[in-house]
Coordinates of C-alpha atoms in Angstrom, one line a residue:
M1 CA 0.0 -0.1 0.2
K2 CA 0.9 3.5 -0.3
C3 CA 1.3 5.5 2.9
S4 CA 1.9 8.9 3.9
V5 CA 3.3 9.0 7.4
I6 CA 2.6 12.7 8.9
G7 CA 5.4 13.7 11.3
L8 CA 8.6 12.3 11.3
G9 CA 9.7 12.5 15.1
Y10 CA 10.6 9.6 17.5
I11 CA 7.3 7.8 16.3
G12 CA 6.5 8.8 13.0
L13 CA 10.2 8.1 11.4
P14 CA 10.6 4.8 13.0
T15 CA 7.1 3.8 11.8
A16 CA 7.7 5.2 8.3
A17 CA 11.0 3.4 8.0
L18 CA 9.4 0.0 9.1
L19 CA 6.3 0.3 7.0
A20 CA 9.0 0.7 4.0
S21 CA 11.1 -2.1 5.0
K22 CA 7.6 -4.3 5.0
G23 CA 7.0 -3.7 1.5
H24 CA 4.6 -0.2 1.9
K25 CA 5.5 2.4 -0.3
V26 CA 6.0 5.4 2.1
I27 CA 5.9 9.3 1.9
G28 CA 7.3 10.7 5.3
V29 CA 5.9 14.1 5.7
D30 CA 7.5 16.8 8.0
I31 CA 7.2 20.7 8.1
N32 CA 11.1 20.7 9.0
K33 CA 12.9 21.3 6.1
E34 CA 15.9 20.4 7.6
V35 CA 14.6 17.1 8.9
I36 CA 13.4 16.4 5.3
S37 CA 17.1 17.2 4.1
T38 CA 18.5 14.8 6.6
I39 CA 16.5 11.7 6.1
S40 CA 16.6 12.3 2.3
D41 CA 20.5 11.9 2.8
G42 CA 19.7 8.5 4.6
K43 CA 20.4 10.2 7.7
I44 CA 18.5 10.5 11.2
H45 CA 18.0 13.5 13.5
I46 CA 17.2 11.4 16.6
I47 CA 18.9 8.6 18.5
E48 CA 17.3 5.1 18.3
K49 CA 18.9 1.9 18.2
G50 CA 18.8 0.3 14.6
L51 CA 17.1 3.3 13.0
E52 CA 19.8 4.7 11.0
K53 CA 20.6 1.6 9.2
L54 CA 16.9 0.9 8.4
V55 CA 16.1 4.7 7.1
F56 CA 19.6 4.5 5.0
E57 CA 18.3 1.1 3.4
T58 CA 14.6 2.1 2.6
I59 CA 15.9 5.7 1.2
K60 CA 18.3 4.0 -0.9
D61 CA 15.9 1.6 -2.5
G62 CA 13.1 4.0 -2.8
S63 CA 10.6 2.4 -0.5
F64 CA 10.7 5.5 1.5
K65 CA 10.6 9.3 0.6
A66 CA 10.7 12.2 2.9
K67 CA 8.6 15.2 1.6
S68 CA 7.2 18.5 2.7
N69 CA 3.6 17.7 1.6
P70 CA 1.5 14.7 1.8
E71 CA 0.9 12.8 -1.6
T72 CA -2.6 10.8 -2.8
S73 CA -2.1 7.6 -0.6
D74 CA -4.1 4.7 0.6
V75 CA -3.3 5.3 4.2
F76 CA -2.4 8.6 6.1
L77 CA -0.8 8.0 9.6
I78 CA -0.7 11.0 11.7
A79 CA 1.9 10.9 14.4
V80 CA 2.7 14.6 15.1
P81 CA 3.4 16.0 18.7
T82 CA 0.3 17.0 21.0
P83 CA 2.2 18.9 23.7
I84 CA 0.7 20.6 26.9
K85 CA -0.4 24.3 26.3
N86 CA -0.5 26.3 29.5
N87 CA -2.8 29.2 29.6
G88 CA -2.4 29.8 33.3
E89 CA -5.2 27.2 34.2
E90 CA -4.7 25.0 37.2
I91 CA -4.9 22.0 34.7
P92 CA -3.0 22.8 31.5
M93 CA -4.9 21.8 28.4
P94 CA -3.9 19.5 25.5
N95 CA -2.4 21.5 22.3
I96 CA -4.1 19.4 19.3
S97 CA -3.5 22.0 16.8
Y98 CA -0.7 20.1 15.3
V99 CA -3.1 17.2 14.6
L100 CA -5.8 19.4 13.3
A101 CA -3.1 21.0 11.0
A102 CA -2.0 17.5 9.7
V103 CA -5.5 16.5 8.9
E104 CA -6.2 19.7 7.0
S105 CA -3.0 19.1 5.0
I106 CA -4.3 15.6 3.9
C107 CA -7.8 16.7 2.8
N108 CA -6.4 18.1 -0.5
V109 CA -5.2 14.6 -1.5
I110 CA -7.7 12.4 0.5
K111 CA -10.1 10.0 -1.4
K112 CA -13.2 7.8 -0.8
G113 CA -12.1 4.5 0.7
D114 CA -8.8 5.8 2.2
L115 CA -7.6 4.7 5.9
V116 CA -6.7 7.6 8.0
L117 CA -5.1 6.7 11.4
I118 CA -4.4 8.7 14.4
E119 CA -1.6 7.7 16.5
S120 CA -0.5 11.1 18.3
T121 CA -1.9 11.0 22.0
S122 CA -5.1 13.1 22.1
P123 CA -7.9 13.8 24.3
V124 CA -11.1 11.4 24.1
G125 CA -13.2 12.4 21.2
I126 CA -10.2 13.5 18.6
T127 CA -11.0 10.7 16.2
E128 CA -14.6 12.4 15.9
K129 CA -13.2 15.8 15.6
V130 CA -10.7 14.3 12.7
A131 CA -13.8 13.0 10.9
E132 CA -15.5 16.5 11.4
I133 CA -12.9 18.2 9.6
I134 CA -12.4 15.8 6.9
K135 CA -16.2 15.9 6.1
N136 CA -16.3 19.6 6.2
L137 CA -13.3 20.0 3.8
T138 CA -14.0 17.3 1.6
G139 CA -17.5 16.2 1.8
L140 CA -16.3 12.7 2.7
D141 CA -17.8 11.5 5.9
K142 CA -17.0 8.5 8.1
D143 CA -18.6 5.8 5.8
A144 CA -16.7 7.1 2.8
V145 CA -13.3 7.5 4.5
N146 CA -12.2 4.9 7.1
I147 CA -11.1 6.8 10.4
A148 CA -9.6 5.0 13.4
Y149 CA -7.5 5.6 16.3
C150 CA -4.2 3.4 17.4
P151 CA -2.3 4.6 20.1
E152 CA 1.7 4.1 19.9
R153 CA 3.1 2.4 23.1
V154 CA 6.7 2.1 22.4
I155 CA 9.8 2.7 24.5
P156 CA 12.3 5.1 23.4
G157 CA 15.7 2.9 22.9
A158 CA 13.7 -0.1 21.6
T159 CA 11.3 1.5 19.4
L160 CA 11.6 -0.5 16.3
K161 CA 11.4 -3.8 18.3
E162 CA 8.5 -2.8 20.0
L163 CA 6.6 -1.4 16.9
V164 CA 6.7 -5.0 15.7
Q165 CA 6.2 -7.1 19.0
N166 CA 3.7 -5.0 21.1
D167 CA 0.1 -5.7 21.0
R168 CA -1.9 -2.7 19.4
V169 CA -5.5 -1.4 19.9
V170 CA -7.3 -0.2 17.4
G171 CA -10.5 1.6 17.3
G172 CA -12.6 3.0 14.2
L173 CA -15.6 5.3 13.9
T174 CA -17.0 2.3 12.0
I175 CA -16.8 -1.3 12.3
K176 CA -15.1 -1.3 8.6
A177 CA -12.7 1.3 9.6
T178 CA -11.6 -0.7 12.9
Q179 CA -11.2 -3.8 10.4
K180 CA -9.3 -2.0 7.9
A181 CA -6.9 -0.6 10.5
S182 CA -6.8 -4.0 12.1
S183 CA -5.7 -5.4 8.8
F184 CA -3.0 -2.6 7.8
Y185 CA -1.4 -3.0 11.3
S186 CA -1.1 -6.6 10.9
S187 CA 1.1 -6.0 7.9
F188 CA 3.9 -5.0 10.2
C189 CA 3.0 -6.1 13.7
Q190 CA 3.5 -9.4 15.3
G191 CA 1.6 -8.7 18.5
K192 CA -2.2 -9.1 19.0
I193 CA -4.4 -6.4 17.3
L194 CA -7.0 -5.6 19.8
E195 CA -10.1 -4.2 18.2
T196 CA -12.6 -1.7 20.1
N197 CA -14.1 1.8 19.0
S198 CA -12.4 5.0 18.8
R199 CA -13.3 6.5 22.2
T200 CA -12.0 3.5 24.2
A201 CA -9.0 3.3 21.9
E202 CA -8.1 7.1 22.9
L203 CA -8.7 6.6 26.4
V204 CA -6.6 3.3 26.7
K205 CA -3.5 5.3 26.1
L206 CA -4.1 7.9 28.5
T207 CA -5.0 5.5 31.1
E208 CA -1.8 3.4 30.5
N209 CA 0.3 6.4 31.3
A210 CA -1.7 7.6 33.9
F211 CA -1.4 4.4 35.7
R212 CA 2.5 4.8 35.2
D213 CA 2.3 8.2 36.6
V214 CA 0.5 7.2 39.9
N215 CA 2.9 4.3 40.5
L216 CA 6.0 6.5 40.0
A217 CA 4.3 9.1 42.1
F218 CA 4.2 6.6 45.0
A219 CA 7.9 5.6 44.6
N220 CA 9.0 9.4 44.3
E221 CA 7.0 10.0 47.5
I222 CA 8.7 7.1 49.4
S223 CA 12.0 8.3 48.3
M224 CA 11.6 11.6 49.9
V225 CA 10.1 9.9 53.0
C226 CA 13.2 7.6 53.4
D227 CA 15.3 10.8 53.1
Q228 CA 13.7 12.2 56.1
L229 CA 13.8 8.8 58.2
D230 CA 17.6 8.1 57.1
V231 CA 16.6 5.0 55.1
E232 CA 18.3 4.0 51.8
V233 CA 15.6 4.0 49.3
S234 CA 17.1 1.7 46.7
N235 CA 17.6 -1.0 49.4
L236 CA 14.1 -0.3 50.6
V237 CA 12.6 -0.8 47.3
K238 CA 14.5 -3.9 46.4
L239 CA 13.3 -5.5 49.9
A240 CA 9.9 -4.8 49.4
N241 CA 9.7 -5.9 46.1
H242 CA 10.2 -9.4 47.4
H243 CA 6.7 -9.6 48.4
P244 CA 4.8 -11.7 45.8
R245 CA 2.3 -9.1 45.2
V246 CA 4.5 -5.8 45.3
N247 CA 6.0 -4.1 42.5
I248 CA 7.5 -0.6 43.5
L249 CA 9.1 1.3 40.5
N250 CA 12.8 3.0 40.9
P251 CA 12.1 6.7 42.0
G252 CA 14.1 9.4 40.1
C253 CA 14.1 13.1 39.9
G254 CA 10.7 13.5 38.5
V255 CA 8.7 12.3 35.5
G256 CA 9.2 13.5 32.0
G257 CA 9.1 12.2 28.5
H258 CA 6.3 12.8 25.7
C259 CA 3.6 10.5 27.4
I260 CA 3.8 9.9 31.4
A261 CA 4.4 13.6 32.1
V262 CA 1.7 14.5 29.8
D263 CA -0.8 12.1 29.0
P264 CA -2.6 12.4 32.4
L265 CA -3.5 15.9 32.1
F266 CA -5.4 15.0 29.1
I267 CA -8.0 13.2 31.3
A268 CA -7.8 15.7 34.2
H269 CA -8.5 18.7 31.9
S270 CA -11.4 16.9 30.7
L271 CA -12.8 16.0 34.0
P272 CA -11.2 17.8 36.9
K273 CA -13.6 16.8 39.4
S274 CA -13.4 13.1 38.7
T275 CA -9.6 12.8 38.5
E276 CA -8.3 13.5 42.1
L277 CA -5.8 10.7 42.2
I278 CA -4.3 11.4 38.9
Q279 CA -3.9 15.2 39.7
K280 CA -2.2 14.6 42.8
A281 CA 0.1 12.3 41.4
R282 CA 1.2 14.8 38.6
K283 CA 1.7 17.2 41.9
I284 CA 4.0 14.8 43.6
N285 CA 6.1 14.0 40.6
T286 CA 6.5 17.8 40.2
K287 CA 7.4 18.0 43.8
K288 CA 10.0 15.5 43.7
T289 CA 11.8 17.6 41.1
Q290 CA 11.7 20.7 43.2
W291 CA 12.6 18.8 46.0
V292 CA 15.9 17.4 44.2
I293 CA 16.7 21.0 43.4
E294 CA 16.4 21.9 47.0
K295 CA 18.8 19.1 48.2
V296 CA 21.4 20.0 45.7
V297 CA 21.2 23.6 46.8
E298 CA 21.6 22.4 50.7
I299 CA 24.5 20.4 49.8
A300 CA 26.2 22.9 47.6
N301 CA 25.9 25.7 50.0
K302 CA 27.3 23.6 52.9
M303 CA 30.3 22.4 50.7
K304 CA 30.9 26.3 50.0
L305 CA 31.3 27.0 53.6
D306 CA 33.7 24.0 53.9
L307 CA 35.8 24.6 50.8
G308 CA 35.9 28.4 51.0
Y309 CA 34.6 28.5 47.1
D310 CA 31.9 27.8 45.0
P311 CA 31.7 24.0 44.1
K312 CA 31.9 23.2 40.6
I313 CA 28.7 20.9 40.2
A314 CA 28.4 18.4 37.4
C315 CA 24.8 17.7 36.4
L316 CA 25.0 14.1 34.8
G317 CA 22.1 13.5 32.5
L318 CA 20.0 15.7 30.8
T319 CA 17.6 13.7 29.2
Y320 CA 14.1 12.1 30.6
K321 CA 15.3 8.6 30.8
P322 CA 18.5 6.6 30.3
N323 CA 20.3 6.0 27.2
V324 CA 18.5 8.0 24.6
D325 CA 18.6 11.7 23.3
D326 CA 15.0 12.7 24.1
L327 CA 14.9 15.9 26.2
R328 CA 11.1 16.3 26.3
E329 CA 9.5 17.4 29.3
S330 CA 12.9 16.1 31.0
P331 CA 12.9 17.0 34.7
A332 CA 16.9 16.3 34.8
L333 CA 17.3 19.2 32.2
F334 CA 14.9 21.4 34.3
I335 CA 16.8 20.9 37.4
T336 CA 20.0 21.7 35.4
K337 CA 18.7 25.0 34.1
E338 CA 17.3 26.0 37.4
L339 CA 20.4 25.8 39.2
I340 CA 22.2 27.7 36.9
K341 CA 19.5 30.5 37.3
L342 CA 20.3 30.1 41.0
N343 CA 24.1 31.1 39.9
F344 CA 25.7 27.9 40.8
N345 CA 28.7 26.8 38.9
I346 CA 27.1 24.0 36.8
L347 CA 28.7 21.5 34.4
P348 CA 26.0 20.0 32.2
C349 CA 27.0 16.6 30.7
D350 CA 25.1 14.0 28.8
P351 CA 26.9 11.9 26.3
N352 CA 23.8 11.1 24.3
V353 CA 22.9 14.8 23.6
K354 CA 24.8 16.9 21.0
K355 CA 23.6 20.3 22.0
V356 CA 20.7 22.2 24.1
E357 CA 19.8 25.6 23.0
N358 CA 21.3 28.3 25.6
L359 CA 23.5 25.5 27.5
V360 CA 27.1 24.7 27.5
L361 CA 27.7 20.8 27.6
Y362 CA 30.9 19.3 29.0
S363 CA 32.6 15.9 28.2
L364 CA 32.2 13.3 30.8
E365 CA 36.1 13.3 31.1
K366 CA 36.1 16.9 31.9
V367 CA 33.5 16.9 34.6
I368 CA 35.0 14.1 36.3
K369 CA 38.2 15.8 36.1
E370 CA 37.1 19.2 37.2
S371 CA 34.0 18.7 39.4
D372 CA 33.7 18.9 43.4
F373 CA 30.0 17.5 43.2
L374 CA 28.4 15.0 41.4
V375 CA 24.6 15.1 40.7
F376 CA 23.2 12.1 39.0
L377 CA 20.2 13.1 37.3
T378 CA 19.8 10.5 34.5
A379 CA 21.0 6.7 34.7
H380 CA 22.9 6.8 31.7
K381 CA 25.1 3.6 31.2
E382 CA 28.4 5.7 30.8
F383 CA 27.9 6.8 34.3
L384 CA 27.8 3.3 35.8
N385 CA 31.5 3.0 36.3
I386 CA 32.2 6.5 37.9
N387 CA 34.5 6.1 41.0
C388 CA 32.3 8.5 43.6
L389 CA 34.8 7.8 46.5
N390 CA 36.6 10.8 45.9
Y391 CA 33.5 13.1 45.2
K392 CA 30.7 14.5 47.2
Y393 CA 27.8 13.1 45.1
F394 CA 23.9 13.2 45.2
D395 CA 22.2 10.4 43.4
A396 CA 18.6 11.3 42.1
C397 CA 18.1 8.4 39.8
G398 CA 19.6 5.3 41.8
I399 CA 22.4 4.8 39.6
T400 CA 24.8 4.3 42.4
S401 CA 23.1 1.2 43.5
F402 CA 23.0 -0.6 40.3

């Protein structure tokens, strides 16, 4: 089939390349001309295991082409960002403008019988909104164009593997749309294809990540309790998890990424009076990030008195999770920037990140050589063998217990 994948980011690009490798003819669409140029050269603009080779091969054989506009296709797959838009409200609202713009962009080339798939995380009701836009702009209703929602559920660092192996949930506006979507995903997914309606599929994704956010909030709250009670949190979690029905997650410096830190708010914004636990979990995870800043400040100020000068503080890890280059909603990056604003002598270091706007990055070798105080924010593999005996350190991600 001919497929147009709209949005060539962390989900769209791996999906497009995978589809091309499975025999589909793929047009990858993005509004960023630099991204289009990079991919057209057979290169990639993100870090993802196995992706560069796959992109190079599919670009080279012509099965995958990157362009600025969608073309007439059999399948249109929308994988654009849906960030949170903070308008000063207590619960920020989802920004679905990129999804709506993507839908409008395909209306010039869409035809009867086409399959339109939304993978972008969105509030419940987005699939119906997409159908409304298509009908208004083309005259084609939900019986003429097959429209369905299928949430992505991959983990950065193993995206290609999980795109193939993970179960998928598909929900169409009609039974026919659900069946066509199911058949399409079966062409490259080895996992089960679970069929439902569009609203259920939309809420499935939000529920999955709200569940994870709540569990991380418990872990992060316990970590702050342990600090006050002088208990080593990693050991506590390890011992508690020997209970056959307990599985406490590892606490961190907060919660980030394009899903867990954002998706719960999609539910909470729609139903603020029915989501007390979800909202509380978000606040606890945000509190943990501020708590880490306060702990670093406390230790650094004491060190200044002992040393007689401002300590050089290495902030180790800027991404939201280990061994990726993804900075979206990263609490580690936020902590680093806040410490710089507080005029501490900060040496940011992340082996997976080439550049961050308005931030000078230092090599691991340099920070190890020059720092007085190591702050572990993200558990990158490169940090595992650091000998902390000669340093004051604060471990916000549990790496020293690995």
